[in-house]
PDB file of C-alpha atoms in Angstrom:
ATOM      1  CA  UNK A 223     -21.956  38.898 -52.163  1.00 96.00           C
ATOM      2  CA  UNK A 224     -19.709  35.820 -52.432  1.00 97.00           C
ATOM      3  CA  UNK A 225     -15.440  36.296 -52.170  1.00 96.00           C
ATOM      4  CA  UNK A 226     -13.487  33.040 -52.619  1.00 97.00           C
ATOM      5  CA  UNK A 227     -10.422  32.529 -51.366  1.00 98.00           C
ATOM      6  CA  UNK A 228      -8.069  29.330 -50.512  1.00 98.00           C
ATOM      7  CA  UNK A 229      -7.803  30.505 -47.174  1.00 97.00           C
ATOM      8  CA  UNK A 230      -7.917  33.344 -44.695  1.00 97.00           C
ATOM      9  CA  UNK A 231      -4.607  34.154 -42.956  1.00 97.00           C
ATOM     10  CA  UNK A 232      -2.832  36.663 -40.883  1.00 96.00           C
ATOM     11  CA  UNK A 233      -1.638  37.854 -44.772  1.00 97.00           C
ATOM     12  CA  UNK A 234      -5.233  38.173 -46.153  1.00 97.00           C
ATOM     13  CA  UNK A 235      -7.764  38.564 -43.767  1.00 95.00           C
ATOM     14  CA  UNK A 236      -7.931  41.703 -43.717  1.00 96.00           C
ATOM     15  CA  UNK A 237      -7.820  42.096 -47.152  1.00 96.00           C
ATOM     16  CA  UNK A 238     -10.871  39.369 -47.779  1.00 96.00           C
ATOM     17  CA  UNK A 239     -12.705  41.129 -44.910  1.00 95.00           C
ATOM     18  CA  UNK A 240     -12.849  44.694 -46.369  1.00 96.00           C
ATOM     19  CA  UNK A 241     -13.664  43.231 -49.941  1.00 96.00           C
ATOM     20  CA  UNK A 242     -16.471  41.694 -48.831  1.00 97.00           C
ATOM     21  CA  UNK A 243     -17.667  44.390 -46.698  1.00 97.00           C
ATOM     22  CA  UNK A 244     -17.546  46.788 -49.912  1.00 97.00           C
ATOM     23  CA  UNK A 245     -19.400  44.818 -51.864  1.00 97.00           C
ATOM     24  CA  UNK A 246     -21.467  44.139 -49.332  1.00 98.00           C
ATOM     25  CA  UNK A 247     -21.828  48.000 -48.750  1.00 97.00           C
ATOM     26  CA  UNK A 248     -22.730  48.808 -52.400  1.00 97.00           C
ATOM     27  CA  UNK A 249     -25.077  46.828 -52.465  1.00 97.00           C
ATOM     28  CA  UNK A 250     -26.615  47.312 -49.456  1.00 97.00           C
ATOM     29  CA  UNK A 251     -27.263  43.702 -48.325  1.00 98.00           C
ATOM     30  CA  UNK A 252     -27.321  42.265 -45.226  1.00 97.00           C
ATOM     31  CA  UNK A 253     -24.046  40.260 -45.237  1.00 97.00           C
ATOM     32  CA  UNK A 254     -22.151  38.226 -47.275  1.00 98.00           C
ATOM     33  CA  UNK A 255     -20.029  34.657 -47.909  1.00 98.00           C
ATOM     34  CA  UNK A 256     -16.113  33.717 -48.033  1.00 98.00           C
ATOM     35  CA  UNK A 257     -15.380  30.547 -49.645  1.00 98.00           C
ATOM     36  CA  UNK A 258     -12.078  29.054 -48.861  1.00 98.00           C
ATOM     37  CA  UNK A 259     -10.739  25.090 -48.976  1.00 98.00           C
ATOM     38  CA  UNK A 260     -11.961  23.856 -45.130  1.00 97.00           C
ATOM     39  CA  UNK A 261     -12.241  26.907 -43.585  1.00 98.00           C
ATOM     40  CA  UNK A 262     -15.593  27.578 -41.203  1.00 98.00           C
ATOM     41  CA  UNK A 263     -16.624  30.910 -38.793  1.00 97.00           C
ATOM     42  CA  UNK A 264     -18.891  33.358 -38.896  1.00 96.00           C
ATOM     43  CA  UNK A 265     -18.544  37.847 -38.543  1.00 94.00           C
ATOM     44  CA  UNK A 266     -20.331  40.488 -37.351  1.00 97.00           C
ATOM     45  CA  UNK A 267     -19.179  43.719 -38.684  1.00 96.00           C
ATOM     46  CA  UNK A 268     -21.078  46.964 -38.575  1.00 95.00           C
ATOM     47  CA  UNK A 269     -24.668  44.815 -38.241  1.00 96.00           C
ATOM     48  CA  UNK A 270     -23.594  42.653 -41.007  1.00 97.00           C
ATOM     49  CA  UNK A 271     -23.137  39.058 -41.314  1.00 98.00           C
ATOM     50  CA  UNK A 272     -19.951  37.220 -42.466  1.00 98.00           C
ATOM     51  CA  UNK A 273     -20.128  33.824 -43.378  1.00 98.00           C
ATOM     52  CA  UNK A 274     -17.034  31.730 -43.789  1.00 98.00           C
ATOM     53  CA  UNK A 275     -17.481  28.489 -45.161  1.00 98.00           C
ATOM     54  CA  UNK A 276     -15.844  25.603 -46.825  1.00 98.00           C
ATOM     55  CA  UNK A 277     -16.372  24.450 -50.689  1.00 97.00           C
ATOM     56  CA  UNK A 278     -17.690  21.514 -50.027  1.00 97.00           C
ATOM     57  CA  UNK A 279     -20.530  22.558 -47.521  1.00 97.00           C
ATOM     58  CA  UNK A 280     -21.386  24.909 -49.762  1.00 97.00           C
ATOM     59  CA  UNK A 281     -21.656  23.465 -53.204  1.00 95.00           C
ATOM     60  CA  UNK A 282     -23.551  20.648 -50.796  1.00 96.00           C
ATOM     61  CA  UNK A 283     -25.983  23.371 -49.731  1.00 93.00           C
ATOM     62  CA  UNK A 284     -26.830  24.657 -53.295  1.00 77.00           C
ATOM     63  CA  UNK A 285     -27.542  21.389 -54.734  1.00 78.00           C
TER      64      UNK A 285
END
C-alpha cells in the first residue's frame, strides 16, 4: 500500500498513519510506504512495517 503526502506533521501524522495501516489491514500485507517531499523514517506498528520515504529516492528506486 502506498499513501502520499507532502509531509507528515504534528497535524497529519496520525491521520497518514491510520490510513496506511487500514489499507494495509485489508489487505493483509506486511507493511506499507508514505511518500512525502524529503521526508525519511521507518514504523513498526502491530508487526508491520512503515516506510517513510522521499520522492526522489523512490522514483530513483523504481527506475
Amino acid at each position: 500500500a502506498i499513501q502520499v503526502t507532502y509531509e507528515l506533521n504534528a497535524d497529519n501524522k496520525n491521520r497518514e498513519i491510520e490510513g496506511i495501516m487500514e489499507a494495509v489491514k485489508n489487505f493483509n500485507l506486511s507493511g506499507g510506504l508514505i511518500i512525502t517531499l524529503d521526508q525519511e523514517d521507518n514504523f513498526e506498528i502491530e508487526n508491520r512495517k512503515i516506510l517513510v520515504k522521499p520522492v526522489w529516492k523512490w522514483m530513483l528506486e523504481t527506475l
